[in-house]
PDB file of C-alpha atoms in Angstrom:
ATOM      1  CA  MET C 240     114.137  62.652 100.270  1.00 88.00           C
ATOM      2  CA  THR C 241     117.247  60.442 100.346  1.00 90.00           C
ATOM      3  CA  LYS C 242     117.247  57.057 101.897  1.00 89.00           C
ATOM      4  CA  GLU C 243     119.324  58.382 104.984  1.00 90.00           C
ATOM      5  CA  GLU C 244     116.729  61.208 105.432  1.00 92.00           C
ATOM      6  CA  LEU C 245     113.869  58.674 105.247  1.00 91.00           C
ATOM      7  CA  GLU C 246     115.505  56.309 107.741  1.00 91.00           C
ATOM      8  CA  ALA C 247     116.088  59.288 110.104  1.00 92.00           C
ATOM      9  CA  LEU C 248     112.414  60.282 110.221  1.00 93.00           C
ATOM     10  CA  THR C 249     110.374  59.865 113.494  1.00 93.00           C
ATOM     11  CA  VAL C 250     107.394  57.791 112.476  1.00 94.00           C
ATOM     12  CA  ALA C 251     104.220  58.717 114.362  1.00 94.00           C
ATOM     13  CA  LYS C 252     102.143  55.833 112.881  1.00 95.00           C
ATOM     14  CA  GLN C 253     103.383  52.683 111.363  1.00 95.00           C
ATOM     15  CA  VAL C 254     101.178  50.316 109.307  1.00 95.00           C
ATOM     16  CA  ASP C 255     102.408  46.845 108.440  1.00 95.00           C
ATOM     17  CA  ALA C 256     100.377  45.675 105.500  1.00 92.00           C
ATOM     18  CA  ARG C 257     103.111  43.071 104.333  1.00 92.00           C
ATOM     19  CA  GLY C 258     101.559  39.977 103.086  1.00 88.00           C
ATOM     20  CA  THR C 259      98.310  41.674 101.772  1.00 89.00           C
ATOM     21  CA  ALA C 260      97.764  42.154  98.120  1.00 87.00           C
ATOM     22  CA  CYS C 261      96.075  45.230  96.457  1.00 87.00           C
ATOM     23  CA  PRO C 262      93.988  46.841  97.559  1.00 90.00           C
ATOM     24  CA  GLY C 263      94.946  45.804 101.188  1.00 89.00           C
ATOM     25  CA  PRO C 264      97.917  48.247 101.654  1.00 91.00           C
ATOM     26  CA  LEU C 265      96.018  51.265 100.384  1.00 91.00           C
ATOM     27  CA  LEU C 266      92.928  50.301 102.525  1.00 92.00           C
ATOM     28  CA  GLU C 267      95.287  49.813 105.591  1.00 93.00           C
ATOM     29  CA  ALA C 268      96.802  53.399 104.903  1.00 94.00           C
ATOM     30  CA  LYS C 269      93.336  54.941 104.575  1.00 93.00           C
ATOM     31  CA  ARG C 270      92.289  53.413 107.844  1.00 93.00           C
ATOM     32  CA  ALA C 271      95.465  54.254 109.713  1.00 95.00           C
ATOM     33  CA  ILE C 272      95.836  57.862 108.619  1.00 94.00           C
ATOM     34  CA  ALA C 273      93.196  58.896 111.152  1.00 94.00           C
ATOM     35  CA  ALA C 274      95.487  57.700 113.899  1.00 94.00           C
ATOM     36  CA  CYS C 275      98.408  59.616 112.662  1.00 95.00           C
ATOM     37  CA  PRO C 276      98.634  63.244 114.050  1.00 95.00           C
ATOM     38  CA  VAL C 277      98.511  66.225 111.635  1.00 96.00           C
ATOM     39  CA  GLY C 278     102.072  66.886 110.654  1.00 95.00           C
ATOM     40  CA  GLY C 279     103.188  63.389 111.659  1.00 95.00           C
ATOM     41  CA  VAL C 280     104.876  60.892 109.606  1.00 96.00           C
ATOM     42  CA  MET C 281     103.213  57.620 108.677  1.00 96.00           C
ATOM     43  CA  GLU C 282     105.163  54.642 107.316  1.00 96.00           C
ATOM     44  CA  VAL C 283     103.341  51.920 105.366  1.00 95.00           C
ATOM     45  CA  LEU C 284     105.154  48.517 105.074  1.00 95.00           C
ATOM     46  CA  SER C 285     104.006  46.610 102.109  1.00 93.00           C
ATOM     47  CA  SER C 286     105.257  43.419 100.208  1.00 90.00           C
ATOM     48  CA  ASP C 287     103.308  44.697  97.073  1.00 87.00           C
ATOM     49  CA  GLU C 288     105.474  46.850  94.712  1.00 83.00           C
ATOM     50  CA  GLY C 289     102.359  48.743  93.488  1.00 85.00           C
ATOM     51  CA  THR C 290     102.040  50.316  96.870  1.00 89.00           C
ATOM     52  CA  LYS C 291     104.640  52.916  96.226  1.00 89.00           C
ATOM     53  CA  GLU C 292     102.741  54.428  93.189  1.00 87.00           C
ATOM     54  CA  ASP C 293      99.404  53.908  94.824  1.00 88.00           C
ATOM     55  CA  VAL C 294     100.243  55.626  98.046  1.00 91.00           C
ATOM     56  CA  SER C 295     102.138  58.426  96.264  1.00 91.00           C
ATOM     57  CA  ARG C 296      99.007  59.122  94.108  1.00 87.00           C
ATOM     58  CA  TRP C 297      96.617  58.753  97.066  1.00 91.00           C
ATOM     59  CA  CYS C 298      98.737  61.474  98.885  1.00 93.00           C
ATOM     60  CA  GLY C 299      98.335  63.749  95.894  1.00 89.00           C
ATOM     61  CA  LYS C 300      94.619  63.420  96.087  1.00 86.00           C
ATOM     62  CA  MET C 301      94.223  63.607  99.814  1.00 89.00           C
ATOM     63  CA  GLN C 302      96.840  66.469  99.763  1.00 91.00           C
ATOM     64  CA  HIS C 303      99.195  64.632 102.135  1.00 95.00           C
ATOM     65  CA  ALA C 304     102.938  64.750 101.442  1.00 95.00           C
ATOM     66  CA  TYR C 305     104.551  61.836  99.906  1.00 95.00           C
ATOM     67  CA  LEU C 306     108.077  61.522 101.203  1.00 96.00           C
ATOM     68  CA  GLY C 307     109.487  58.583  99.349  1.00 94.00           C
ATOM     69  CA  ASP C 308     110.179  54.808  99.858  1.00 93.00           C
ATOM     70  CA  ILE C 309     113.032  52.417 100.682  1.00 94.00           C
ATOM     71  CA  GLU C 310     113.137  48.954  99.294  1.00 91.00           C
ATOM     72  CA  ALA C 311     114.278  46.284 101.851  1.00 87.00           C
ATOM     73  CA  ASP C 312     114.195  42.540 101.953  1.00 86.00           C
ATOM     74  CA  GLY C 313     111.465  42.347  99.106  1.00 85.00           C
ATOM     75  CA  CYS C 314     109.421  44.733 101.004  1.00 92.00           C
ATOM     76  CA  TRP C 315     108.899  48.509 100.611  1.00 92.00           C
ATOM     77  CA  ARG C 316     108.682  51.068 103.384  1.00 94.00           C
ATOM     78  CA  VAL C 317     106.675  53.803 102.067  1.00 94.00           C
ATOM     79  CA  PHE C 318     106.751  57.227 103.887  1.00 96.00           C
ATOM     80  CA  MET C 319     104.184  60.065 103.963  1.00 96.00           C
ATOM     81  CA  ARG C 320     103.434  63.197 106.143  1.00 96.00           C
ATOM     82  CA  ARG C 321      99.941  63.909 107.121  1.00 96.00           C
ATOM     83  CA  THR C 322      99.116  67.505 106.297  1.00 94.00           C
ATOM     84  CA  LYS C 323      95.554  67.994 107.227  1.00 89.00           C
TER      85      LYS C 323
ATOM     86  CA  MET M 242      81.738 106.841  88.186  1.00 57.00           C
ATOM     87  CA  SER M 243      78.817 105.605  90.048  1.00 72.00           C
ATOM     88  CA  ASP M 244      77.352 104.137  86.712  1.00 81.00           C
ATOM     89  CA  ALA M 245      80.536 102.285  86.155  1.00 83.00           C
ATOM     90  CA  ASN M 246      80.364 100.798  89.771  1.00 86.00           C
ATOM     91  CA  ASP M 247      76.697  99.849  89.025  1.00 88.00           C
ATOM     92  CA  THR M 248      77.590  97.998  85.879  1.00 90.00           C
ATOM     93  CA  ARG M 249      80.443  96.248  87.622  1.00 92.00           C
ATOM     94  CA  ASP M 250      78.214  95.142  90.606  1.00 92.00           C
ATOM     95  CA  GLU M 251      75.633  93.886  88.197  1.00 93.00           C
ATOM     96  CA  LEU M 252      78.127  91.960  86.380  1.00 94.00           C
ATOM     97  CA  ILE M 253      79.529  90.382  89.453  1.00 95.00           C
ATOM     98  CA  LYS M 254      76.074  89.493  90.479  1.00 94.00           C
ATOM     99  CA  GLN M 255      75.453  87.658  87.280  1.00 94.00           C
ATOM    100  CA  LEU M 256      78.755  85.969  87.270  1.00 95.00           C
ATOM    101  CA  LEU M 257      78.120  84.642  90.864  1.00 95.00           C
ATOM    102  CA  ALA M 258      74.604  83.493  89.792  1.00 94.00           C
ATOM    103  CA  ARG M 259      76.167  81.427  86.986  1.00 94.00           C
ATOM    104  CA  VAL M 260      78.995  79.985  89.187  1.00 93.00           C
ATOM    105  CA  GLU M 261      76.273  78.975  91.706  1.00 91.00           C
ATOM    106  CA  ALA M 262      74.346  77.394  88.956  1.00 89.00           C
ATOM    107  CA  LEU M 263      77.367  75.608  87.484  1.00 89.00           C
ATOM    108  CA  GLU M 264      78.371  74.278  90.928  1.00 85.00           C
ATOM    109  CA  ALA M 265      74.899  72.856  91.587  1.00 81.00           C
ATOM    110  CA  LYS M 266      75.163  70.955  88.262  1.00 82.00           C
ATOM    111  CA  ALA M 267      78.775  69.868  88.677  1.00 85.00           C
ATOM    112  CA  PRO M 268      79.111  66.059  89.229  1.00 86.00           C
ATOM    113  CA  LYS M 269      80.119  64.951  92.653  1.00 88.00           C
ATOM    114  CA  ASP M 270      83.424  63.142  93.538  1.00 91.00           C
ATOM    115  CA  ALA M 271      81.545  59.921  93.243  1.00 95.00           C
ATOM    116  CA  LEU M 272      81.843  56.464  91.455  1.00 96.00           C
ATOM    117  CA  THR M 273      78.720  54.688  90.367  1.00 96.00           C
ATOM    118  CA  LEU M 274      79.419  51.129  89.426  1.00 97.00           C
ATOM    119  CA  GLY M 275      76.721  49.031  87.501  1.00 97.00           C
ATOM    120  CA  VAL M 276      77.347  45.434  88.188  1.00 97.00           C
ATOM    121  CA  MET M 277      75.616  42.825  86.040  1.00 97.00           C
ATOM    122  CA  SER M 278      78.037  39.999  85.761  1.00 95.00           C
ATOM    123  CA  GLY M 279      77.455  37.103  88.115  1.00 94.00           C
ATOM    124  CA  ASP M 280      81.105  35.831  87.770  1.00 96.00           C
ATOM    125  CA  LEU M 281      83.519  35.616  90.444  1.00 96.00           C
ATOM    126  CA  ASP M 282      86.281  37.403  88.576  1.00 95.00           C
ATOM    127  CA  TYR M 283      84.085  40.337  87.609  1.00 97.00           C
ATOM    128  CA  THR M 284      82.637  40.733  91.036  1.00 97.00           C
ATOM    129  CA  ILE M 285      85.951  40.571  92.736  1.00 96.00           C
ATOM    130  CA  ALA M 286      87.246  43.428  90.292  1.00 96.00           C
ATOM    131  CA  SER M 287      84.241  45.365  90.967  1.00 97.00           C
ATOM    132  CA  PHE M 288      84.696  45.445  94.703  1.00 97.00           C
ATOM    133  CA  ILE M 289      88.501  46.147  94.325  1.00 96.00           C
ATOM    134  CA  ILE M 290      87.670  49.188  92.143  1.00 96.00           C
ATOM    135  CA  ALA M 291      84.764  50.305  94.718  1.00 97.00           C
ATOM    136  CA  LEU M 292      87.295  50.035  97.522  1.00 96.00           C
ATOM    137  CA  GLY M 293      90.017  51.900  95.740  1.00 95.00           C
ATOM    138  CA  ALA M 294      87.575  54.724  95.111  1.00 96.00           C
ATOM    139  CA  ALA M 295      86.274  54.600  98.747  1.00 96.00           C
ATOM    140  CA  ALA M 296      89.990  55.056  99.738  1.00 95.00           C
ATOM    141  CA  TYR M 297      90.125  58.114  97.769  1.00 93.00           C
ATOM    142  CA  ASP M 298      87.093  59.429  99.709  1.00 93.00           C
ATOM    143  CA  MET M 299      84.816  59.167  96.767  1.00 95.00           C
ATOM    144  CA  GLU M 300      81.265  58.168  97.320  1.00 95.00           C
ATOM    145  CA  VAL M 301      80.683  54.798  95.775  1.00 97.00           C
ATOM    146  CA  ASP M 302      77.425  53.356  94.718  1.00 96.00           C
ATOM    147  CA  MET M 303      77.014  49.806  93.298  1.00 97.00           C
ATOM    148  CA  PHE M 304      74.083  48.812  91.382  1.00 95.00           C
ATOM    149  CA  PHE M 305      73.481  45.090  91.378  1.00 96.00           C
ATOM    150  CA  THR M 306      71.439  43.917  88.476  1.00 95.00           C
ATOM    151  CA  PHE M 307      70.598  40.750  86.647  1.00 95.00           C
ATOM    152  CA  TRP M 308      73.107  37.901  87.245  1.00 95.00           C
ATOM    153  CA  ALA M 309      75.019  39.963  89.965  1.00 96.00           C
ATOM    154  CA  THR M 310      71.886  39.852  92.209  1.00 95.00           C
ATOM    155  CA  ALA M 311      72.548  36.142  92.983  1.00 95.00           C
ATOM    156  CA  SER M 312      76.094  36.957  94.423  1.00 95.00           C
ATOM    157  CA  LEU M 313      74.208  38.751  97.192  1.00 96.00           C
ATOM    158  CA  ARG M 314      72.340  35.574  98.308  1.00 95.00           C
ATOM    159  CA  ASP M 315      73.245  34.230 101.899  1.00 94.00           C
ATOM    160  CA  PRO M 316      73.228  30.487 101.622  1.00 92.00           C
ATOM    161  CA  LYS M 317      72.052  30.117 105.160  1.00 93.00           C
ATOM    162  CA  LYS M 318      68.829  32.023 104.544  1.00 90.00           C
ATOM    163  CA  SER M 319      65.802  30.882 102.542  1.00 86.00           C
ATOM    164  CA  ALA M 320      62.621  32.510 101.477  1.00 87.00           C
ATOM    165  CA  LYS M 321      59.205  31.311 100.506  1.00 90.00           C
ATOM    166  CA  LYS M 322      58.887  30.936  96.847  1.00 88.00           C
ATOM    167  CA  ASN M 323      56.466  29.632  94.199  1.00 90.00           C
ATOM    168  CA  LEU M 324      57.449  26.784  91.823  1.00 90.00           C
ATOM    169  CA  LEU M 325      59.045  28.859  89.113  1.00 89.00           C
ATOM    170  CA  ASP M 326      61.050  30.903  91.556  1.00 89.00           C
ATOM    171  CA  THR M 327      62.173  27.904  93.322  1.00 89.00           C
ATOM    172  CA  MET M 328      63.372  26.378  90.136  1.00 87.00           C
ATOM    173  CA  PHE M 329      65.136  29.501  89.094  1.00 87.00           C
ATOM    174  CA  GLY M 330      66.657  29.852  92.629  1.00 86.00           C
ATOM    175  CA  MET M 331      68.132  26.325  92.274  1.00 87.00           C
ATOM    176  CA  MET M 332      69.852  27.215  89.057  1.00 89.00           C
ATOM    177  CA  LEU M 333      71.425  30.436  90.153  1.00 90.00           C
ATOM    178  CA  PRO M 334      74.481  30.323  92.422  1.00 91.00           C
ATOM    179  CA  ARG M 335      73.579  30.439  96.000  1.00 91.00           C
ATOM    180  CA  GLY M 336      75.806  33.307  97.315  1.00 91.00           C
ATOM    181  CA  SER M 337      79.205  34.579  96.472  1.00 90.00           C
ATOM    182  CA  LYS M 338      81.076  31.394  97.318  1.00 90.00           C
ATOM    183  CA  LYS M 339      79.190  29.679  94.536  1.00 91.00           C
ATOM    184  CA  LEU M 340      80.106  32.147  91.740  1.00 92.00           C
ATOM    185  CA  PRO M 341      81.563  30.633  88.561  1.00 91.00           C
ATOM    186  CA  LEU M 342      84.581  32.168  86.634  1.00 92.00           C
ATOM    187  CA  SER M 343      84.087  33.907  83.298  1.00 91.00           C
ATOM    188  CA  LYS M 344      87.079  31.940  81.963  1.00 91.00           C
ATOM    189  CA  MET M 345      88.589  28.623  83.085  1.00 85.00           C
ATOM    190  CA  GLN M 346      85.589  27.373  84.864  1.00 85.00           C
ATOM    191  CA  MET M 347      86.718  23.844  84.469  1.00 87.00           C
ATOM    192  CA  MET M 348      83.625  22.173  85.800  1.00 86.00           C
ATOM    193  CA  GLY M 349      83.841  24.157  89.063  1.00 85.00           C
ATOM    194  CA  MET M 350      87.626  23.560  89.755  1.00 88.00           C
ATOM    195  CA  GLY M 351      88.345  26.999  88.283  1.00 89.00           C
ATOM    196  CA  PRO M 352      86.887  29.135  91.124  1.00 91.00           C
ATOM    197  CA  VAL M 353      88.314  26.899  93.887  1.00 90.00           C
ATOM    198  CA  MET M 354      91.727  27.112  92.114  1.00 91.00           C
ATOM    199  CA  ILE M 355      91.549  30.945  91.694  1.00 90.00           C
ATOM    200  CA  ARG M 356      90.481  31.384  95.428  1.00 91.00           C
ATOM    201  CA  ASN M 357      93.474  29.241  96.584  1.00 91.00           C
ATOM    202  CA  VAL M 358      95.891  31.221  94.432  1.00 90.00           C
ATOM    203  CA  MET M 359      94.634  34.482  95.519  1.00 90.00           C
ATOM    204  CA  LYS M 360      94.826  33.357  99.217  1.00 90.00           C
ATOM    205  CA  LEU M 361      98.418  32.356  98.490  1.00 90.00           C
ATOM    206  CA  HIS M 362      99.257  35.699  97.230  1.00 88.00           C
ATOM    207  CA  GLY M 363      97.538  37.534 100.170  1.00 88.00           C
ATOM    208  CA  ALA M 364      94.722  38.776  98.080  1.00 90.00           C
ATOM    209  CA  LYS M 365      91.499  39.275 100.004  1.00 92.00           C
ATOM    210  CA  SER M 366      88.610  36.950  99.281  1.00 93.00           C
ATOM    211  CA  LEU M 367      85.443  38.257  97.858  1.00 95.00           C
ATOM    212  CA  GLU M 368      83.644  37.848 101.244  1.00 95.00           C
ATOM    213  CA  GLU M 369      86.487  39.991 102.939  1.00 95.00           C
ATOM    214  CA  LEU M 370      86.282  42.598 100.174  1.00 96.00           C
ATOM    215  CA  MET M 371      82.494  42.761 100.799  1.00 97.00           C
ATOM    216  CA  LYS M 372      83.199  43.213 104.556  1.00 96.00           C
ATOM    217  CA  ASP M 373      85.576  46.049 103.718  1.00 95.00           C
ATOM    218  CA  ALA M 374      83.062  47.719 101.338  1.00 97.00           C
ATOM    219  CA  ALA M 375      80.685  47.728 104.192  1.00 97.00           C
ATOM    220  CA  ASP M 376      83.145  49.230 106.457  1.00 96.00           C
ATOM    221  CA  PHE M 377      83.998  52.120 104.055  1.00 95.00           C
ATOM    222  CA  GLY M 378      80.451  52.892 103.529  1.00 96.00           C
ATOM    223  CA  VAL M 379      80.181  51.562  99.834  1.00 97.00           C
ATOM    224  CA  ARG M 380      76.253  51.470  99.191  1.00 96.00           C
ATOM    225  CA  ILE M 381      74.769  48.478  97.348  1.00 96.00           C
ATOM    226  CA  HIS M 382      71.642  49.097  95.335  1.00 94.00           C
ATOM    227  CA  VAL M 383      69.786  45.966  94.251  1.00 93.00           C
ATOM    228  CA  CYS M 384      67.630  46.050  91.027  1.00 90.00           C
ATOM    229  CA  THR M 385      64.122  45.107  92.011  1.00 87.00           C
ATOM    230  CA  MET M 386      63.179  43.999  88.617  1.00 87.00           C
ATOM    231  CA  SER M 387      66.026  41.517  88.356  1.00 90.00           C
ATOM    232  CA  MET M 388      65.031  40.285  91.814  1.00 89.00           C
ATOM    233  CA  ASP M 389      61.580  39.724  90.554  1.00 86.00           C
ATOM    234  CA  VAL M 390      62.753  38.054  87.320  1.00 88.00           C
ATOM    235  CA  MET M 391      65.237  35.783  89.141  1.00 90.00           C
ATOM    236  CA  GLY M 392      62.832  34.968  91.971  1.00 90.00           C
ATOM    237  CA  ILE M 393      65.120  36.440  94.524  1.00 92.00           C
ATOM    238  CA  LYS M 394      63.718  37.702  97.701  1.00 92.00           C
ATOM    239  CA  LYS M 395      65.016  40.241 100.189  1.00 92.00           C
ATOM    240  CA  GLU M 396      64.993  37.622 103.024  1.00 93.00           C
ATOM    241  CA  GLU M 397      67.649  35.440 101.371  1.00 94.00           C
ATOM    242  CA  LEU M 398      70.197  38.250 100.870  1.00 95.00           C
ATOM    243  CA  ILE M 399      73.276  38.879 103.066  1.00 95.00           C
ATOM    244  CA  GLY M 400      73.097  41.388 105.837  1.00 94.00           C
ATOM    245  CA  TYR M 401      74.824  44.359 104.397  1.00 95.00           C
ATOM    246  CA  PRO M 402      74.457  47.711 106.256  1.00 95.00           C
ATOM    247  CA  HIS M 403      74.127  49.986 103.280  1.00 93.00           C
ATOM    248  CA  MET M 404      71.735  48.185 101.018  1.00 93.00           C
ATOM    249  CA  ASP M 405      68.466  49.325  99.496  1.00 91.00           C
ATOM    250  CA  PHE M 406      66.281  48.125  96.663  1.00 90.00           C
ATOM    251  CA  VAL M 407      65.744  50.428  93.709  1.00 88.00           C
ATOM    252  CA  GLY M 408      65.078  50.492  89.990  1.00 85.00           C
ATOM    253  CA  VAL M 409      66.992  51.916  86.934  1.00 87.00           C
ATOM    254  CA  GLY M 410      65.714  55.493  87.616  1.00 84.00           C
ATOM    255  CA  THR M 411      67.770  55.565  90.802  1.00 86.00           C
ATOM    256  CA  PHE M 412      70.882  54.172  88.836  1.00 90.00           C
ATOM    257  CA  VAL M 413      70.496  56.970  86.369  1.00 88.00           C
ATOM    258  CA  ASP M 414      70.075  59.654  88.885  1.00 86.00           C
ATOM    259  CA  MET M 415      73.320  58.169  90.612  1.00 89.00           C
ATOM    260  CA  PHE M 416      75.544  58.036  87.541  1.00 90.00           C
ATOM    261  CA  SER M 417      74.258  61.497  86.265  1.00 88.00           C
ATOM    262  CA  LYS M 418      75.416  62.966  89.442  1.00 88.00           C
ATOM    263  CA  SER M 419      78.695  61.188  89.657  1.00 93.00           C
ATOM    264  CA  LYS M 420      82.026  61.769  87.860  1.00 91.00           C
ATOM    265  CA  GLN M 421      82.525  58.309  86.921  1.00 91.00           C
ATOM    266  CA  CYS M 422      80.125  55.524  85.877  1.00 93.00           C
ATOM    267  CA  TRP M 423      81.216  52.052  85.145  1.00 94.00           C
ATOM    268  CA  PHE M 424      79.493  49.022  83.937  1.00 95.00           C
ATOM    269  CA  MET M 425      80.659  45.350  84.619  1.00 93.00           C
TER     270      MET M 425
END
């Protein structure tokens, strides 16, 4: 998805994991996914660059859809869709 | 024609039986971690890997043996011990906050410095990682032989919700059924 498409998404669940290092953001994502409705978009905010790849691979394993990420002000907005 | 059908049915039956047998033997989506090191850095790495696997919905079992058993001591708790066990207990770190580093120990300054640096970078402390591990259902199995040798008693260990006391047989059973086994 392009940056514009990602920014236009309606986010059902947002997780702010900024300021926490690995494995903080991944654990926050894991905790928060239960509160995201199936089919909804979850956004993970992280100040740890590794989160992009971690969440992308985690989505692959958990069969969620990884949508992409946007870098802004030294942080990353990571988007995914809960599929089940 | 009916002979051909019978042969085919028999073949399917045999294949199904073999698939079932294979499924029963297949390793679980689980990680077994043997933790022997009583060093702060190795213990932190063990818990980070355990938590990463738990986030992937893997079952995680940690087997704490030898030096690692001392990291589960609670400094606020004590237990009745004989002289030898008391002496051993005095030489072993009294809980996670007293663990040394495997490198750059610098007479006790190293662990303090690394904890401060990790905090500065937003990394979780070992104690926070242990709490997360409890939340995510990571199981800790403590080696009873090590406890005997080190003179460590159940009464002086941290209150961890998924903890039990086992021998190497349990460790072997756990890693033989899990996809991954690591030893730290």
